[in-house]
Every structure is written in structure tokens, then in C-alpha cells.
Amino acid sequence: MDFLSIAKRRCSVRSYTGQPVEAEKLEKILEAAHIAPTAANLQPVHLIVVQSEEGLSKIGKSANTYGAPLAVIVCADHDKAWVRPFDKKQTGDIDASILTDHMMIQAAELGLGSVWICHFKPDVLRKEFKLPANLEPINILAIGYSDEGPGDVSRFDTQRIPVSQLVSYEKL
């Protein structure tokens, strides 16, 4: 399947069957994160893979993972992130987002569902997982077998602005 077909099939899943994600599929998802580009190739990201009931319960104090059997807490490492010299913009959150997107697309290619969770209490995650000050939780990626079925590939025709409104060429 080509990239656009996979990307169109992927959707945010908020109901999972509970079937565990196989170790070999998790390895592929983590490899997708591993090869993701980061600013200056500094790789200022740390992933915390959570599969145990205890770990998922800890996340549950901070966020809803919708019954997914697997979650990845994606953290930016502020000690490693590249900083743009002109305005001091640190790219750790951008790098973390790129890794998350790679994992989501790989999960979809493997027949898994996922949802990118930004609605969480960072202070609770920080406490529950004893995160050091340099690690900022950016998002949580819940992954598992969807109980909802694949996304409707035609939904982009009505749920997205037209490409003509999204893109301009050399002027606004």
C-alpha cells in the first residue's frame, strides 16, 4: 500500500478491542520512531513504552487512553534539543511530533489503530513516571486493535479545507 492510502486509512481510534499488540509490531513502530528525522539529528526525544496494567493505570491518572493495551509517552529532552539561534525556538516538541507521526503511520500500516493524546496532565505524568526536569511529556500515543474499523477514506473531502485554501505559491 502506498503512503497516501495508509495515511487516508489512518484515523483517531478511541475504542480498542483489548487484544495485546504483538512484540514484533511494537518493534516496527519503535523502529519508525528511531528513523524519524530530528533537527540537526540531535534526537532529543525519549519514549516510554507502557503496556502493563500498572503503567496504564498511572497514565489513566493523567489521561484517557480509551482502553488501548499500549501507550507510548513521547517526551522532548530539553538538554539535547536544537535551538534556532535567531529567536531561541527550541525544536524538541517538533521533533517529538515527527516521531509520533511516524509511529502512527507505521501502526496503521500494521493494521493497528492509534490516537494522539495531548489532553493530559503533564504534572501527573511527570510524578507517576518520575521524569527528570529535562524531559517534557509532549504527547501520549495510544495504540491497539481498533474496535471501530478503518477510517472512511472519503472523509477528507468534507472534513478538510480544500488544498487551494491550505496552500499558496510564493504569496498569500
Tab-separated table of C-alpha atoms in Angstrom, residues 4-68:
chain	number	residue	atom	x	y	z
A	4	LEU	CA	-1.295	8.292	0.850
A	5	SER	CA	-3.504	5.202	1.065
A	6	ILE	CA	-2.148	4.371	4.514
A	7	ALA	CA	-2.433	7.999	5.673
A	8	LYS	CA	-6.042	8.226	4.463
A	9	ARG	CA	-6.976	4.946	6.161
A	10	ARG	CA	-5.452	6.057	9.483
A	11	CYS	CA	-7.878	7.713	11.867
A	12	SER	CA	-8.007	8.574	15.553
A	13	VAL	CA	-9.208	5.473	17.373
A	14	ARG	CA	-10.980	5.882	20.700
A	15	SER	CA	-12.144	2.296	21.222
A	16	TYR	CA	-9.877	-0.751	21.277
A	17	THR	CA	-10.511	-4.490	21.396
A	18	GLY	CA	-8.017	-5.019	24.224
A	19	GLN	CA	-6.014	-7.544	22.178
A	20	PRO	CA	-2.342	-7.005	23.025
A	21	VAL	CA	-0.022	-5.593	20.400
A	22	GLU	CA	2.475	-8.227	19.304
A	23	ALA	CA	6.127	-7.602	20.208
A	24	GLU	CA	7.214	-7.672	16.556
A	25	LYS	CA	4.667	-4.977	15.670
A	26	LEU	CA	5.790	-2.831	18.593
A	27	GLU	CA	9.392	-3.219	17.415
A	28	LYS	CA	8.432	-1.922	13.952
A	29	ILE	CA	6.588	1.032	15.467
A	30	LEU	CA	9.614	1.897	17.591
A	31	GLU	CA	11.903	1.499	14.574
A	32	ALA	CA	9.707	4.020	12.725
A	33	ALA	CA	10.341	6.451	15.588
A	34	HIS	CA	14.043	5.631	15.553
A	35	ILE	CA	14.458	6.588	11.884
A	36	ALA	CA	12.372	9.769	12.112
A	37	PRO	CA	14.241	12.973	11.312
A	38	THR	CA	15.042	15.469	14.048
A	39	ALA	CA	16.568	18.946	13.931
A	40	ALA	CA	20.334	18.688	13.425
A	41	ASN	CA	19.890	14.928	14.010
A	42	LEU	CA	20.177	15.562	17.752
A	43	GLN	CA	17.363	13.086	18.540
A	44	PRO	CA	16.182	14.972	21.637
A	45	VAL	CA	13.318	12.591	22.349
A	46	HIS	CA	12.735	9.804	24.837
A	47	LEU	CA	9.910	7.274	24.539
A	48	ILE	CA	8.343	5.485	27.490
A	49	VAL	CA	6.520	2.344	26.345
A	50	VAL	CA	3.697	1.397	28.693
A	51	GLN	CA	1.900	-1.958	28.442
A	52	SER	CA	1.364	-3.224	31.972
A	53	GLU	CA	-1.888	-2.707	33.842
A	54	GLU	CA	0.040	-0.801	36.491
A	55	GLY	CA	1.666	1.506	33.944
A	56	LEU	CA	-1.566	2.110	32.042
A	57	SER	CA	-3.237	2.884	35.364
A	58	LYS	CA	-0.557	5.503	36.032
A	59	ILE	CA	-1.297	7.109	32.677
A	60	GLY	CA	-5.000	6.887	33.492
A	61	LYS	CA	-4.470	9.339	36.342
A	62	SER	CA	-3.450	11.888	33.720
A	63	ALA	CA	-5.286	10.985	30.517
A	64	ASN	CA	-7.854	8.755	28.863
A	65	THR	CA	-6.173	6.106	26.709
A	66	TYR	CA	-9.542	4.697	25.578
A	67	GLY	CA	-8.755	1.151	26.637
A	68	ALA	CA	-5.682	0.813	24.427
